XYZ file of C-alpha atoms in Angstrom:
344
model
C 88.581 77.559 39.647
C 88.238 74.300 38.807
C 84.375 74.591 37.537
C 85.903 77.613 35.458
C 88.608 75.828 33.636
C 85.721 72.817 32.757
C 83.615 75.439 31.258
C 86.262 77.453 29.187
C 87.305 73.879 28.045
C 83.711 72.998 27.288
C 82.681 76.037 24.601
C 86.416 74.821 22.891
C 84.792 72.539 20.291
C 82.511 75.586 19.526
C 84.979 77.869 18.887
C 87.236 75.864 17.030
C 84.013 75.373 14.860
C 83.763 79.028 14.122
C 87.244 79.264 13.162
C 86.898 76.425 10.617
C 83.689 78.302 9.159
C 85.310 81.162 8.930
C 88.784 80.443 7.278
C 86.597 78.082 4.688
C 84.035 80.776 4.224
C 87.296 83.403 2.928
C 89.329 79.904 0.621
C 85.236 79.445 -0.777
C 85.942 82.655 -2.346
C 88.593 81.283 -4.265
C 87.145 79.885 -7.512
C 87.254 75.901 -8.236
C 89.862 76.076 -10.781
C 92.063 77.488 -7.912
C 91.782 75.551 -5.727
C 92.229 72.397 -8.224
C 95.789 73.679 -8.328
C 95.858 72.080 -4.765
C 95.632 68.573 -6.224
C 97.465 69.100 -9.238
C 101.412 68.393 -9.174
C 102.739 68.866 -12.989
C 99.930 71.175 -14.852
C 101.776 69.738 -17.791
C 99.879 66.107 -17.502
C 96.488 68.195 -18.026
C 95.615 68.040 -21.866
C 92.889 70.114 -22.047
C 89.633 71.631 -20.296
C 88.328 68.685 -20.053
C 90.710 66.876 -18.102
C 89.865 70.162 -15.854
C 86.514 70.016 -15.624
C 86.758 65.645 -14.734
C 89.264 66.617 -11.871
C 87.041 69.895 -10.736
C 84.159 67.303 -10.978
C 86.290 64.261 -9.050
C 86.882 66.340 -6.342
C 83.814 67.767 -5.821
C 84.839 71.403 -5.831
C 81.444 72.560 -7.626
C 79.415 71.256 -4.803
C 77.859 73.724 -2.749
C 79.984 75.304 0.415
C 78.010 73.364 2.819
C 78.549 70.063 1.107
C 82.406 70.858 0.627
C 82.863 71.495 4.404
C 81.046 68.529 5.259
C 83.020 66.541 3.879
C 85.887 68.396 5.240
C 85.032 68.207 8.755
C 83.989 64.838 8.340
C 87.602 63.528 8.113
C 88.434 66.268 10.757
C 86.359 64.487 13.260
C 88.339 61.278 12.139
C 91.893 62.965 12.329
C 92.279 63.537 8.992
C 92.810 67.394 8.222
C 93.618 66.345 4.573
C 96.758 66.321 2.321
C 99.025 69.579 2.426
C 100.592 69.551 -1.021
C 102.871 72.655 -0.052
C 104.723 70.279 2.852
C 104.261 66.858 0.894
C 103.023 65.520 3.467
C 99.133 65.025 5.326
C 98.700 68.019 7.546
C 98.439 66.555 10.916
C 102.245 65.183 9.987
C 103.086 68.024 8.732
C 102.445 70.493 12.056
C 103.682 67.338 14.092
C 107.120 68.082 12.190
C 107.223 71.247 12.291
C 105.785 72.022 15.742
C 109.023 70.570 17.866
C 111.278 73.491 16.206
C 109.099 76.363 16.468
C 108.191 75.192 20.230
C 112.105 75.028 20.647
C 112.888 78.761 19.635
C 109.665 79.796 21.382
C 110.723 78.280 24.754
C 114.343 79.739 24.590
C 113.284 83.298 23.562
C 110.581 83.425 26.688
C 113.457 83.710 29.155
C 115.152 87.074 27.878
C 112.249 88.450 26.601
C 110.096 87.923 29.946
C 112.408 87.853 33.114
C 114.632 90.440 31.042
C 111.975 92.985 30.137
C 110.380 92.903 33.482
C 113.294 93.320 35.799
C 114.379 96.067 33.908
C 110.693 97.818 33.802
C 111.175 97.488 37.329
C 114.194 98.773 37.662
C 113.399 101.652 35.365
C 110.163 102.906 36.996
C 112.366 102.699 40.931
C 114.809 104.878 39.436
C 112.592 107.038 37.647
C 114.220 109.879 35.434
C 117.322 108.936 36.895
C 120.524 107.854 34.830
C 119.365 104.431 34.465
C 115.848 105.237 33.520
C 117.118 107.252 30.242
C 119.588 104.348 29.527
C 116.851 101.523 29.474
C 114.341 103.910 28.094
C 116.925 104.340 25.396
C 117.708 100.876 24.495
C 113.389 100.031 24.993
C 113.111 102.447 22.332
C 115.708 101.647 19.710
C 114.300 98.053 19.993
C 110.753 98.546 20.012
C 111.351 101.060 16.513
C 113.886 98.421 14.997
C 111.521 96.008 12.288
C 112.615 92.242 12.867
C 112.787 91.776 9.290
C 115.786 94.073 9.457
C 117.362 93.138 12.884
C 117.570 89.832 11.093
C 118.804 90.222 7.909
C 121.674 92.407 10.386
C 122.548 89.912 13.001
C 122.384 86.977 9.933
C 124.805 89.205 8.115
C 127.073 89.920 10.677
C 127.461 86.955 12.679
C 126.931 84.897 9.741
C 128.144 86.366 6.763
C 131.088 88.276 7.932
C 132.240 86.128 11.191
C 130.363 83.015 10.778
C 129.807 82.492 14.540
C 126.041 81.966 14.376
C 125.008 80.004 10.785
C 120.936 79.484 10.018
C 119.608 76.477 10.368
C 118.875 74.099 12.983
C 121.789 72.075 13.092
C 125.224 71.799 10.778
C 125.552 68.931 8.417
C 128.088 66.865 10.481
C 125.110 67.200 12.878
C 121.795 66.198 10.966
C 123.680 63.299 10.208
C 123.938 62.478 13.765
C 120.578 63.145 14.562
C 119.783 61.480 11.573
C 121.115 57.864 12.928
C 119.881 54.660 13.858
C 122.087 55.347 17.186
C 120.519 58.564 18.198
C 117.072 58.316 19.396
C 114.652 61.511 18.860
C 112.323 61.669 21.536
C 110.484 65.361 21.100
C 112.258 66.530 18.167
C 113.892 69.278 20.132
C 117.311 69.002 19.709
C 118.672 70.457 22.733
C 116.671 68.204 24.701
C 117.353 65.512 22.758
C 120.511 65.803 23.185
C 120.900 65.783 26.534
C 118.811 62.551 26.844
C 121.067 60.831 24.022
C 123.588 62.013 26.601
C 125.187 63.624 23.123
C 126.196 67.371 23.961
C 128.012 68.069 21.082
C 124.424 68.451 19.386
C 123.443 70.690 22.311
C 126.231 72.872 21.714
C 125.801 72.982 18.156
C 121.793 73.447 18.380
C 122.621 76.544 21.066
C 124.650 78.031 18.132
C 121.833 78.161 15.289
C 119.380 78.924 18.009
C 121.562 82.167 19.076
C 120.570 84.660 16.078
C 117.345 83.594 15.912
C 116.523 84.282 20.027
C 118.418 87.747 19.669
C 116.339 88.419 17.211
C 112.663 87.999 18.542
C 113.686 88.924 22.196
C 114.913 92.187 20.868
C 111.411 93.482 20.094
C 109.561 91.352 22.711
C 111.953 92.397 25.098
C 111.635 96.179 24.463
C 107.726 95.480 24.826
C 107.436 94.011 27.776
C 109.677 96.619 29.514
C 107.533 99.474 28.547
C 104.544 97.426 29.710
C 106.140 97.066 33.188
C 107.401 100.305 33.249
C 104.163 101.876 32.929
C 102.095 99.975 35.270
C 104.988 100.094 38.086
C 105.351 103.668 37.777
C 101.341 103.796 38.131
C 101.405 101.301 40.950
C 103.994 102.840 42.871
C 101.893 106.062 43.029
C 98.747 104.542 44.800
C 97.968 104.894 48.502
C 99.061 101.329 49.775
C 102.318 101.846 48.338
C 102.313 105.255 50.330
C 101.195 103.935 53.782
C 103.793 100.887 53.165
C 106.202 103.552 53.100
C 105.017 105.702 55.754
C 105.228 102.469 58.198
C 109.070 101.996 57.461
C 109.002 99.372 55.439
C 112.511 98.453 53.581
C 112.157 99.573 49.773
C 113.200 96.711 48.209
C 109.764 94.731 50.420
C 107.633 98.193 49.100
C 108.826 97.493 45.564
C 108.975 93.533 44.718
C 106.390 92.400 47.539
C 103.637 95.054 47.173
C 104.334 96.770 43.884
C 105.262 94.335 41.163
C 102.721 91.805 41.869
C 99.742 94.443 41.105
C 101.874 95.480 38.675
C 102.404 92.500 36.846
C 98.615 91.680 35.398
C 98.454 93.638 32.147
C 102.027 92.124 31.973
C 100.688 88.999 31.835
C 97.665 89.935 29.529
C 100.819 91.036 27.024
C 102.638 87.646 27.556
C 100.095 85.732 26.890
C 100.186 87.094 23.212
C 103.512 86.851 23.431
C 103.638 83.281 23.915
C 100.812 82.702 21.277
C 102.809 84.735 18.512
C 106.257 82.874 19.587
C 103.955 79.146 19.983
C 102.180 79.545 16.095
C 105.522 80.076 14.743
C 107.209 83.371 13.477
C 107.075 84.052 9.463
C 110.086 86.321 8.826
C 112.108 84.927 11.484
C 111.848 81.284 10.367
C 111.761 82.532 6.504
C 115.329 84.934 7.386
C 116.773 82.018 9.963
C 115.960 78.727 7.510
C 113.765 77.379 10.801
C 111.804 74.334 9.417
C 108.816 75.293 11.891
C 104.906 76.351 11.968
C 105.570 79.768 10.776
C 107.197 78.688 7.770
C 104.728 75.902 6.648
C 101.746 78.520 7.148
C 103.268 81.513 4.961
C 104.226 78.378 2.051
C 100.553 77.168 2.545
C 99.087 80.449 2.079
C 101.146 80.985 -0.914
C 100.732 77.875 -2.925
C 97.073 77.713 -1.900
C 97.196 74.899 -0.161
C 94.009 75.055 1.666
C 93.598 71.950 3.912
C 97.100 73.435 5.045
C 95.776 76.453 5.934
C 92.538 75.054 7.738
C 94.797 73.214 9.468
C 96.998 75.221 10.710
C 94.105 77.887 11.779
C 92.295 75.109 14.070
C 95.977 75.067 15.520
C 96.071 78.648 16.155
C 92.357 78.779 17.580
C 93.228 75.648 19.579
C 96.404 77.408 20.906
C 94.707 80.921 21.265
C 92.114 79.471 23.953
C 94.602 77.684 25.607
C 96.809 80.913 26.238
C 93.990 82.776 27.414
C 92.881 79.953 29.918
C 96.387 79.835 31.316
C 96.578 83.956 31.576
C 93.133 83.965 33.265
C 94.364 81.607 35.971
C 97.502 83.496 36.208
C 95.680 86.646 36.761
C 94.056 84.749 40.295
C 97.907 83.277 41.170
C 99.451 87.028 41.080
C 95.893 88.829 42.336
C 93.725 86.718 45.487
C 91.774 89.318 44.508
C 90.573 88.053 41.652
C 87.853 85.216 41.367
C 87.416 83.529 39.164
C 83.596 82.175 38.560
């Protein structure tokens, strides 16, 4: 396994490097006078084409491709990924920033979404067409057909708007201000952990409260996912012979179902959450965007927008970085769960 994990970590440079060629290939098609509105902060200091054309000239964005991603990877290779003029900031410092709150919401919403949507997939496909089958099924189905978009905008309005239990945000004013001190020391940027280690659980408390909406929201359709994922193979699994003969030698149910049945059932479930975890780990556009999250999914759609290209180079080396990672970590899972499975 070992000799497997060198290799898969081995062909990561090379990947990485087709991502990069491929996300500058697609902003190439962009003409140079659009992306010279990358460097440009007030359009209204530009007096005429020809202060264009110098600038288009100065930063070399009639060179050809080759030349232009040269010099791109270049500074890659040296840690610089460039200036993102859509966070103010140079990009490495600007995923850095925004990588502590998106982690946050992803590791809260893993815990409903997984351990919820596969004990009730299991508990589904034993009590198949029974009362409590059509009740999950039910709920699985009014979750997996709700759009998060509108789930948000819902729980935002309600919670928010009408009871103001659960505000956006990361943390109230009183709060930032805290966190924001010379006496409170940020060690991950994760403010629930943070928290704790300042030993300071009012920001916990109030960080668990902006967090709530947000979590209810993504687990909702994750959630609903995984169950019929787990439903599906379980109700498969539980029909094959072993299962059968397991039964036919008296063992208890509960040993037939969790010890013999959920473990083969569990690999596409894994395969799923691995996706999952990617999706949740590169940040979440609407839910950020609807929940005021200052995390990766938010800098990405403002990069994209404003065409701020080293931003969005940036964050897809990220994303292909991350993707490979995921699937390394499933693979081996898929050994852990299955002995069955080598992997060479």
């Amino acid at each position: 396994m070992i000799a497997y994990i060198a290799r898969r970590l081995l062909i990561l440079p090379i990947i990485l490097f087709g991502v990069s060629m491929l996300i500058f290939s697609m902003i190439m098609m962009l003409g140079p006078y659009q992306r010279l509105s990358t460097y440009i902060n007030d359009p209204a200091q530009l007096k005429g084409a020809e202060d264009i054309d110098q600038l288009v000239s100065k930063y070399g964005l009639n060179d050809p491709w080759y030349e232009q991603y040269g010099r791109w990877i270049g500074g890659v290779l040296k840690g610089d990924f460039g200036w993102s003029e859509s966070a103010g900031a140079p990009v490495t410092k600007a995923i850095a920033d925004r990588f502590p709150a998106t982690l946050e919401l992803a590791l809260l919403s893993l815990v409903p979404v997984i351990f919820g949507g596969i004990i009730l997939g299991v508990l589904s496909a034993v009590h198949h067409n029974k009362a409590l089958d059509h009740t999950i099924r039910i709920f699985a189905v009014i979750g997996w057909s709700f759009p998060s978009f509108v789930f948000g905008l819902i729980v935002l309005m309600i919670f928010y708007g009408v009871l103001g239990w659960l505000p956006p945000g990361r943390l109230s004013n009183w709060a930032t201000e805290i966190v924001r001190s010379a006496d409170f020391v940020s060690y991950t940027g994760m403010y629930i952990l943070d928290g704790i280690l300042n030993f300071n659980f009012s920001i916990v408390l109030d960080a668990i409260r902006h967090l709530i909406a947000p979590v209810i929201t993504i687990s909702i359709l994750w959630w609903a996912f995984i169950l019929r994922i787990t439903r599906s193979n379980m109700l498969e699994t539980l029909k094959k012979d072993y299962i059968r003969t397991a039964r036919a030698k008296g063992l208890a149910d509960n040993i037939v179902v969790y010890k013999h049945a959920v473990r083969n059932a569990l690999i596409p479930v894994v395969t799923v959450a691995g996706q999952m975890v990617l999706g949740l780990a590169g940040g979440l556009v609407i839910v950020e965007s609807i929940f005021n999250i200052r995390g990766l999914g938010q800098f990405m759609a403002n990069a994209a927008q404003q065409l701020d290209y080293p931003g969005v180079l940036g964050g897809a080396l990220y994303f292909g970085f991350l993707l490979i990672l995921i699937n390394l970590f499933v693979d081996v899972s898929y050994a852990v769960i299955d002995p069955r499975i080598r992997l060479e």
